[in-house]
């Protein structure tokens, strides 16, 4: 962006605070898809390639520097492909860049509840949560976005 040192530091601080705050539209325990800007400017070829890959691979990873648009690209693909996943599209922000990323138990809790498990029926142990998660997905076609 061509920012000087002071302006760059201020920009990064504001961006970090906004990331930690999350979105106002998703509840703390939800697994909803993130909101999107109106158009994937400059990423249409990447978006087409990602969709092609998702149609032939059960798992795709997008890697790169923070802030380059990985989340938006993945969310656009998920939104565009939602009809191909009749059992739903889920998303969880793992908070991987935060000081304290989301604990695995919380991730499974959100996903299991989004898949219809009542909050009182989510197992407490990660191994049990993982098993229930796999069992629920076994006969479903669901897109899961882990950011």
Coordinates of C-alpha atoms in Angstrom, one line a residue:
X1 CA 0.0 0.0 0.0
X2 CA 3.0 2.2 0.1
X3 CA 2.5 3.2 3.8
X4 CA 5.3 4.7 5.8
X5 CA 6.4 3.0 9.0
X6 CA 4.1 4.8 11.3
X7 CA 1.0 4.5 9.1
X8 CA 1.9 0.8 8.4
X9 CA 2.1 0.0 12.1
X10 CA -1.3 1.8 12.7
X11 CA -2.9 -0.1 9.8
X12 CA -1.7 -3.4 11.2
X13 CA -2.9 -2.7 14.7
X14 CA -6.4 -1.8 13.4
X15 CA -6.5 -4.9 11.2
X16 CA -5.4 -7.1 14.1
X17 CA -8.1 -5.7 16.4
X18 CA -10.8 -6.2 13.7
X19 CA -9.7 -9.8 13.1
X20 CA -9.9 -10.6 16.9
X21 CA -13.3 -8.9 17.1
X22 CA -14.8 -11.2 14.4
X23 CA -18.0 -10.5 12.5
X24 CA -21.0 -9.2 14.2
X25 CA -23.3 -11.4 12.2
X26 CA -22.1 -14.8 13.3
X27 CA -22.8 -16.1 16.8
X28 CA -19.8 -17.2 18.9
X29 CA -20.8 -20.9 18.5
X30 CA -21.8 -20.8 14.9
X31 CA -20.3 -22.5 11.8
X32 CA -21.7 -20.1 9.3
X33 CA -20.0 -19.1 6.0
X34 CA -18.3 -15.7 6.1
X35 CA -19.8 -12.7 4.4
X36 CA -18.3 -11.7 1.0
X37 CA -17.4 -8.6 -0.9
X38 CA -19.5 -8.0 -4.0
X39 CA -16.9 -9.4 -6.5
X40 CA -13.6 -11.4 -6.3
X41 CA -11.6 -8.7 -8.1
X42 CA -8.5 -10.1 -9.8
X43 CA -9.1 -13.6 -8.5
X44 CA -11.5 -15.1 -11.0
X45 CA -8.9 -17.5 -12.5
X46 CA -7.9 -18.6 -9.0
X47 CA -11.5 -19.1 -8.1
X48 CA -12.2 -21.2 -11.2
X49 CA -9.1 -23.3 -10.4
X50 CA -10.1 -23.8 -6.8
X51 CA -13.5 -24.9 -7.8
X52 CA -12.1 -27.3 -10.3
X53 CA -9.8 -28.8 -7.6
X54 CA -12.7 -29.1 -5.1
X55 CA -14.6 -31.2 -7.6
X56 CA -11.9 -33.8 -7.9
X57 CA -10.2 -33.7 -4.4
X58 CA -11.9 -34.2 -1.1
X59 CA -9.5 -31.8 0.6
X60 CA -7.8 -28.7 -0.7
X61 CA -5.4 -26.4 1.2
X62 CA -4.8 -22.8 0.4
X63 CA -1.6 -21.5 1.8
X64 CA 0.1 -18.1 1.7
X65 CA 1.0 -15.0 3.6
X66 CA -1.6 -13.4 5.9
X67 CA -3.8 -10.8 4.2
X68 CA -3.5 -12.0 0.6
X69 CA -7.1 -13.1 0.3
X70 CA -7.1 -16.8 1.1
X71 CA -10.2 -16.7 3.2
X72 CA -12.2 -14.6 0.7
X73 CA -11.1 -16.9 -2.1
X74 CA -12.2 -20.0 -0.2
X75 CA -15.5 -18.4 0.9
X76 CA -16.3 -17.4 -2.7
X77 CA -15.7 -20.9 -3.9
X78 CA -17.9 -22.3 -1.2
X79 CA -20.7 -19.8 -1.9
X80 CA -20.5 -20.5 -5.6
X81 CA -20.5 -24.3 -5.1
X82 CA -23.2 -24.5 -2.3
X83 CA -25.6 -26.3 -4.6
X84 CA -23.0 -29.1 -5.1
X85 CA -23.0 -29.7 -1.3
X86 CA -26.7 -30.5 -0.6
X87 CA -26.1 -31.2 3.1
X88 CA -24.5 -27.8 3.8
X89 CA -21.5 -25.6 3.8
X90 CA -19.9 -24.9 7.2
X91 CA -17.0 -22.6 8.2
X92 CA -15.0 -22.1 11.4
X93 CA -12.4 -19.4 11.9
X94 CA -9.7 -21.3 13.8
X95 CA -8.1 -18.0 14.9
X96 CA -4.7 -19.4 13.9
X97 CA -3.1 -15.9 13.8
X98 CA -4.4 -15.0 17.3
X99 CA -2.4 -15.5 20.5
X100 CA -4.8 -18.2 21.5
X101 CA -6.2 -20.2 18.5
X102 CA -9.6 -21.9 18.9
X103 CA -9.3 -25.1 20.9
X104 CA -10.0 -28.3 19.0
X105 CA -12.9 -29.1 21.4
X106 CA -14.6 -25.8 20.5
X107 CA -14.1 -26.4 16.8
X108 CA -15.8 -29.9 17.0
X109 CA -18.5 -28.5 19.2
X110 CA -19.4 -25.8 16.6
X111 CA -19.3 -28.3 13.7
X112 CA -21.3 -31.0 15.5
X113 CA -24.0 -28.5 16.5
X114 CA -24.1 -27.2 13.0
X115 CA -24.6 -30.8 11.8
X116 CA -27.6 -31.2 14.1
X117 CA -26.1 -32.5 17.4
X118 CA -27.8 -30.8 20.3
X119 CA -25.5 -28.8 22.6
X120 CA -26.2 -31.3 25.4
X121 CA -25.3 -34.2 23.2
X122 CA -21.8 -33.1 22.1
X123 CA -19.2 -35.4 23.6
X124 CA -16.6 -33.8 25.9
X125 CA -13.5 -35.7 24.7
X126 CA -11.8 -34.9 21.4
X127 CA -11.6 -38.5 20.3
X128 CA -15.4 -39.0 20.8
X129 CA -16.1 -35.7 19.1
X130 CA -13.9 -36.7 16.2
X131 CA -15.7 -40.1 15.9
X132 CA -19.1 -38.5 16.0
X133 CA -18.1 -35.9 13.4
X134 CA -16.8 -38.6 11.0
X135 CA -20.0 -40.6 11.5
X136 CA -22.2 -37.7 10.8
X137 CA -20.3 -36.8 7.6
X138 CA -20.1 -40.4 6.4
X139 CA -23.3 -40.3 4.4
X140 CA -23.5 -36.6 3.8
X141 CA -22.0 -34.3 1.2
X142 CA -20.8 -31.2 3.2
X143 CA -18.2 -28.6 2.4
X144 CA -16.2 -27.6 5.5
X145 CA -14.1 -24.4 5.4
X146 CA -11.5 -24.3 8.2
X147 CA -9.7 -20.9 8.2

